């Protein structure tokens, strides 16, 4: 079930979309993962008996206040409920299970600017994403870190190479602020004790050159 609203106003320079949804599933599949020694892991899929529900709110907006400038933002709230399910790695003992890789709160924003110069076009882009922690494993309540990541790109495009060929040169950066967070975390499983995790990638820079003809 879903209900929504799409709006456009201010001479089509502003847009706001809103969606509310509720989904109901029967016998949703859950993946259980266990370490079996060394670097080996084993995964098995089980069905959560009964009905599972996922509901939430999504909103996104965009604004063009002046020519060439676009501001955009989005937010999502997600609430999930799954009935307990038998864990095949724990003698099929029924336990609480979770949806993975889905934070309750997540948002993003971006700034895009494009301006024609004498013989080229300058394009600038900056975006940021933020979210709360989420579960990495369906069988445990351990949460990952919150995250806030900024990316950027600056490009000169439409550089004339003759014979209808054009060049774009761009400088980009991922994780511009070099933020660190654990995007996968587990407290260990049945044969191992302790918590382990995986960090996100550090700041990365690059230069792209693209020829179109």
Short mmCIF file of C-alpha atoms in Angstrom, two decimals:
data_model
loop_
_atom_site.label_atom_id
_atom_site.label_comp_id
_atom_site.label_asym_id
_atom_site.label_seq_id
_atom_site.Cartn_x
_atom_site.Cartn_y
_atom_site.Cartn_z
CA UNK A 1 0.00 0.00 0.00
CA UNK A 2 1.37 3.40 -0.96
CA UNK A 3 0.14 6.99 -0.99
CA UNK A 4 2.04 9.92 -2.35
CA UNK A 5 2.10 13.50 -3.50
CA UNK A 6 4.02 15.09 -6.37
CA UNK A 7 4.17 18.87 -6.56
CA UNK A 8 5.81 21.42 -8.83
CA UNK A 9 5.58 25.16 -8.30
CA UNK A 10 7.39 28.53 -8.50
CA UNK A 11 7.26 28.50 -12.29
CA UNK A 12 8.50 24.87 -12.26
CA UNK A 13 11.66 25.82 -10.42
CA UNK A 14 10.70 23.92 -7.26
CA UNK A 15 9.60 20.34 -6.79
CA UNK A 16 8.58 18.32 -3.72
CA UNK A 17 7.60 14.64 -3.74
CA UNK A 18 6.25 12.72 -0.76
CA UNK A 19 5.50 9.01 -0.41
CA UNK A 20 4.13 6.94 2.48
CA UNK A 21 4.15 3.18 2.15
CA UNK A 22 3.44 -0.04 4.01
CA UNK A 23 4.43 -3.48 2.73
CA UNK A 24 3.42 -6.84 4.14
CA UNK A 25 5.26 -10.05 3.36
CA UNK A 26 4.51 -13.69 4.11
CA UNK A 27 7.34 -16.08 5.04
CA UNK A 28 10.08 -13.53 4.30
CA UNK A 29 13.46 -15.11 3.59
CA UNK A 30 16.25 -14.42 6.08
CA UNK A 31 19.92 -15.22 5.50
CA UNK A 32 21.85 -16.59 8.48
CA UNK A 33 25.65 -16.50 8.35
CA UNK A 34 28.12 -18.31 10.62
CA UNK A 35 31.90 -18.61 10.73
CA UNK A 36 33.14 -22.16 10.43
CA UNK A 37 36.84 -21.62 11.09
CA UNK A 38 39.66 -19.66 9.47
CA UNK A 39 38.33 -17.39 6.74
CA UNK A 40 35.40 -19.65 5.88
CA UNK A 41 31.77 -18.71 6.39
CA UNK A 42 28.56 -20.59 5.77
CA UNK A 43 25.19 -19.09 4.87
CA UNK A 44 21.74 -20.63 5.03
CA UNK A 45 18.35 -19.17 4.20
CA UNK A 46 15.29 -19.62 6.40
CA UNK A 47 11.77 -18.25 6.28
CA UNK A 48 10.46 -15.97 9.01
CA UNK A 49 7.04 -17.55 9.69
CA UNK A 50 3.96 -15.39 9.58
CA UNK A 51 3.85 -11.82 8.31
CA UNK A 52 6.60 -9.21 8.15
CA UNK A 53 5.93 -5.50 7.68
CA UNK A 54 8.05 -2.67 6.32
CA UNK A 55 6.69 0.86 6.38
CA UNK A 56 8.10 4.32 6.03
CA UNK A 57 8.16 7.81 4.59
CA UNK A 58 10.22 9.16 1.71
CA UNK A 59 10.51 12.79 0.67
CA UNK A 60 12.66 14.47 -1.97
CA UNK A 61 12.86 18.05 -3.13
CA UNK A 62 14.70 20.12 -5.73
CA UNK A 63 15.05 23.86 -6.20
CA UNK A 64 16.44 25.99 -9.05
CA UNK A 65 16.73 29.44 -7.45
CA UNK A 66 18.86 30.92 -10.26
CA UNK A 67 19.86 29.75 -13.71
CA UNK A 68 22.43 26.97 -13.62
CA UNK A 69 22.05 26.21 -9.90
CA UNK A 70 20.16 23.17 -8.58
CA UNK A 71 19.72 22.32 -4.91
CA UNK A 72 18.31 18.91 -4.00
CA UNK A 73 17.66 16.92 -0.85
CA UNK A 74 16.04 13.65 0.20
CA UNK A 75 15.05 11.94 3.46
CA UNK A 76 13.77 8.44 4.25
CA UNK A 77 12.38 6.90 7.44
CA UNK A 78 11.97 3.12 7.55
CA UNK A 79 10.38 0.95 10.23
CA UNK A 80 10.54 -2.84 10.02
CA UNK A 81 9.09 -5.73 11.97
CA UNK A 82 9.89 -9.39 11.37
CA UNK A 83 8.50 -12.29 13.41
CA UNK A 84 11.09 -14.53 15.13
CA UNK A 85 12.63 -17.21 12.91
CA UNK A 86 14.48 -20.51 13.52
CA UNK A 87 18.27 -20.18 13.35
CA UNK A 88 19.75 -23.18 11.49
CA UNK A 89 23.16 -22.60 13.13
CA UNK A 90 21.72 -22.72 16.64
CA UNK A 91 19.69 -25.98 16.58
CA UNK A 92 16.82 -24.13 14.87
CA UNK A 93 16.19 -22.14 18.02
CA UNK A 94 13.65 -19.41 17.33
CA UNK A 95 15.13 -15.93 17.76
CA UNK A 96 14.59 -12.29 16.87
CA UNK A 97 15.70 -11.41 13.34
CA UNK A 98 16.31 -8.15 11.49
CA UNK A 99 16.35 -6.57 8.05
CA UNK A 100 19.95 -5.77 7.09
CA UNK A 101 21.58 -2.71 5.51
CA UNK A 102 18.54 -0.49 6.14
CA UNK A 103 18.91 2.42 8.59
CA UNK A 104 15.84 3.88 10.25
CA UNK A 105 16.86 7.39 9.16
CA UNK A 106 18.80 8.37 6.04
CA UNK A 107 19.19 11.60 4.12
CA UNK A 108 21.15 13.22 1.32
CA UNK A 109 21.68 16.60 -0.27
CA UNK A 110 23.41 17.95 -3.36
CA UNK A 111 24.44 21.20 -5.02
CA UNK A 112 24.92 21.33 -8.80
CA UNK A 113 26.11 24.42 -10.66
CA UNK A 114 26.66 24.84 -14.38
CA UNK A 115 27.89 28.01 -16.07
CA UNK A 116 29.01 28.53 -19.68
CA UNK A 117 32.39 30.24 -20.06
CA UNK A 118 33.99 31.63 -23.20
CA UNK A 119 34.52 28.33 -24.98
CA UNK A 120 33.81 25.67 -22.33
CA UNK A 121 31.23 24.86 -19.66
CA UNK A 122 32.10 24.70 -15.99
CA UNK A 123 30.20 22.11 -13.96
CA UNK A 124 30.49 21.74 -10.19
CA UNK A 125 28.85 19.09 -8.02
CA UNK A 126 28.88 18.55 -4.26
CA UNK A 127 26.81 15.95 -2.42
CA UNK A 128 26.53 14.55 1.09
CA UNK A 129 24.86 11.48 2.54
CA UNK A 130 24.04 10.80 6.18
CA UNK A 131 22.44 7.82 7.88
CA UNK A 132 22.05 6.14 11.24
CA UNK A 133 23.46 2.74 12.04
CA UNK A 134 21.90 -0.41 10.67
CA UNK A 135 22.20 -4.16 11.16
CA UNK A 136 24.78 -6.06 9.12
CA UNK A 137 23.51 -9.47 10.15
CA UNK A 138 19.93 -10.72 10.24
CA UNK A 139 20.60 -12.73 13.40
CA UNK A 140 21.99 -10.07 15.76
CA UNK A 141 21.04 -6.58 16.94
CA UNK A 142 24.57 -5.11 16.59
CA UNK A 143 24.49 -1.75 14.77
CA UNK A 144 27.05 -0.27 12.41
CA UNK A 145 28.33 3.29 12.89
CA UNK A 146 26.46 6.37 11.81
CA UNK A 147 27.93 7.86 8.67
CA UNK A 148 28.35 11.22 6.95
CA UNK A 149 30.13 11.16 3.59
CA UNK A 150 30.77 14.09 1.22
CA UNK A 151 31.69 13.76 -2.45
CA UNK A 152 32.59 16.39 -5.01
CA UNK A 153 33.34 16.86 -8.71
CA UNK A 154 34.59 19.82 -10.75
CA UNK A 155 34.62 19.58 -14.54
CA UNK A 156 35.39 21.59 -17.66
CA UNK A 157 33.30 20.18 -20.48
CA UNK A 158 32.50 20.85 -24.13
CA UNK A 159 36.15 21.58 -24.92
CA UNK A 160 36.20 21.69 -28.71
CA UNK A 161 38.65 19.24 -30.32
CA UNK A 162 37.43 19.81 -33.86
CA UNK A 163 35.53 17.46 -36.18
CA UNK A 164 32.57 17.48 -33.77
CA UNK A 165 34.66 15.95 -30.98
CA UNK A 166 34.51 17.29 -27.43
CA UNK A 167 36.62 16.79 -24.31
CA UNK A 168 35.65 16.86 -20.65
CA UNK A 169 38.27 16.98 -17.89
CA UNK A 170 37.08 16.45 -14.31
CA UNK A 171 38.65 16.43 -10.86
CA UNK A 172 36.68 14.38 -8.33
CA UNK A 173 36.90 13.29 -4.71
CA UNK A 174 35.03 10.59 -2.82
CA UNK A 175 34.75 10.89 0.96
CA UNK A 176 36.10 14.42 0.72
CA UNK A 177 36.29 14.93 4.51
CA UNK A 178 38.03 11.56 5.02
CA UNK A 179 35.30 10.46 7.43
CA UNK A 180 35.65 7.01 8.99
CA UNK A 181 32.86 4.67 9.98
CA UNK A 182 32.32 0.93 10.35
CA UNK A 183 29.82 -0.12 7.67
CA UNK A 184 29.86 -3.80 8.65
CA UNK A 185 29.97 -4.96 12.26
CA UNK A 186 29.37 -8.31 13.93
CA UNK A 187 29.89 -9.49 17.47
CA UNK A 188 31.17 -12.82 16.17
CA UNK A 189 29.27 -16.03 15.82
CA UNK A 190 28.86 -19.31 17.45
CA UNK A 191 32.50 -20.50 17.49
CA UNK A 192 34.16 -17.13 17.95
CA UNK A 193 33.97 -14.45 20.62
CA UNK A 194 34.54 -10.76 20.05
CA UNK A 195 33.36 -7.99 17.78
CA UNK A 196 34.85 -7.28 14.36
CA UNK A 197 34.08 -4.73 11.68
CA UNK A 198 35.00 -3.30 8.29
CA UNK A 199 35.76 0.40 7.74
CA UNK A 200 34.68 2.44 4.73
CA UNK A 201 37.17 3.56 2.11
CA UNK A 202 39.33 6.61 2.93
CA UNK A 203 39.34 9.82 0.90
CA UNK A 204 40.00 9.13 -2.78
CA UNK A 205 40.97 11.64 -5.47
CA UNK A 206 40.97 11.22 -9.21
CA UNK A 207 41.04 12.90 -12.60
CA UNK A 208 38.88 11.82 -15.54
CA UNK A 209 39.23 12.76 -19.20
CA UNK A 210 36.37 11.88 -21.53
CA UNK A 211 36.25 12.38 -25.29
CA UNK A 212 32.90 12.37 -27.08
CA UNK A 213 32.59 12.24 -30.86
#
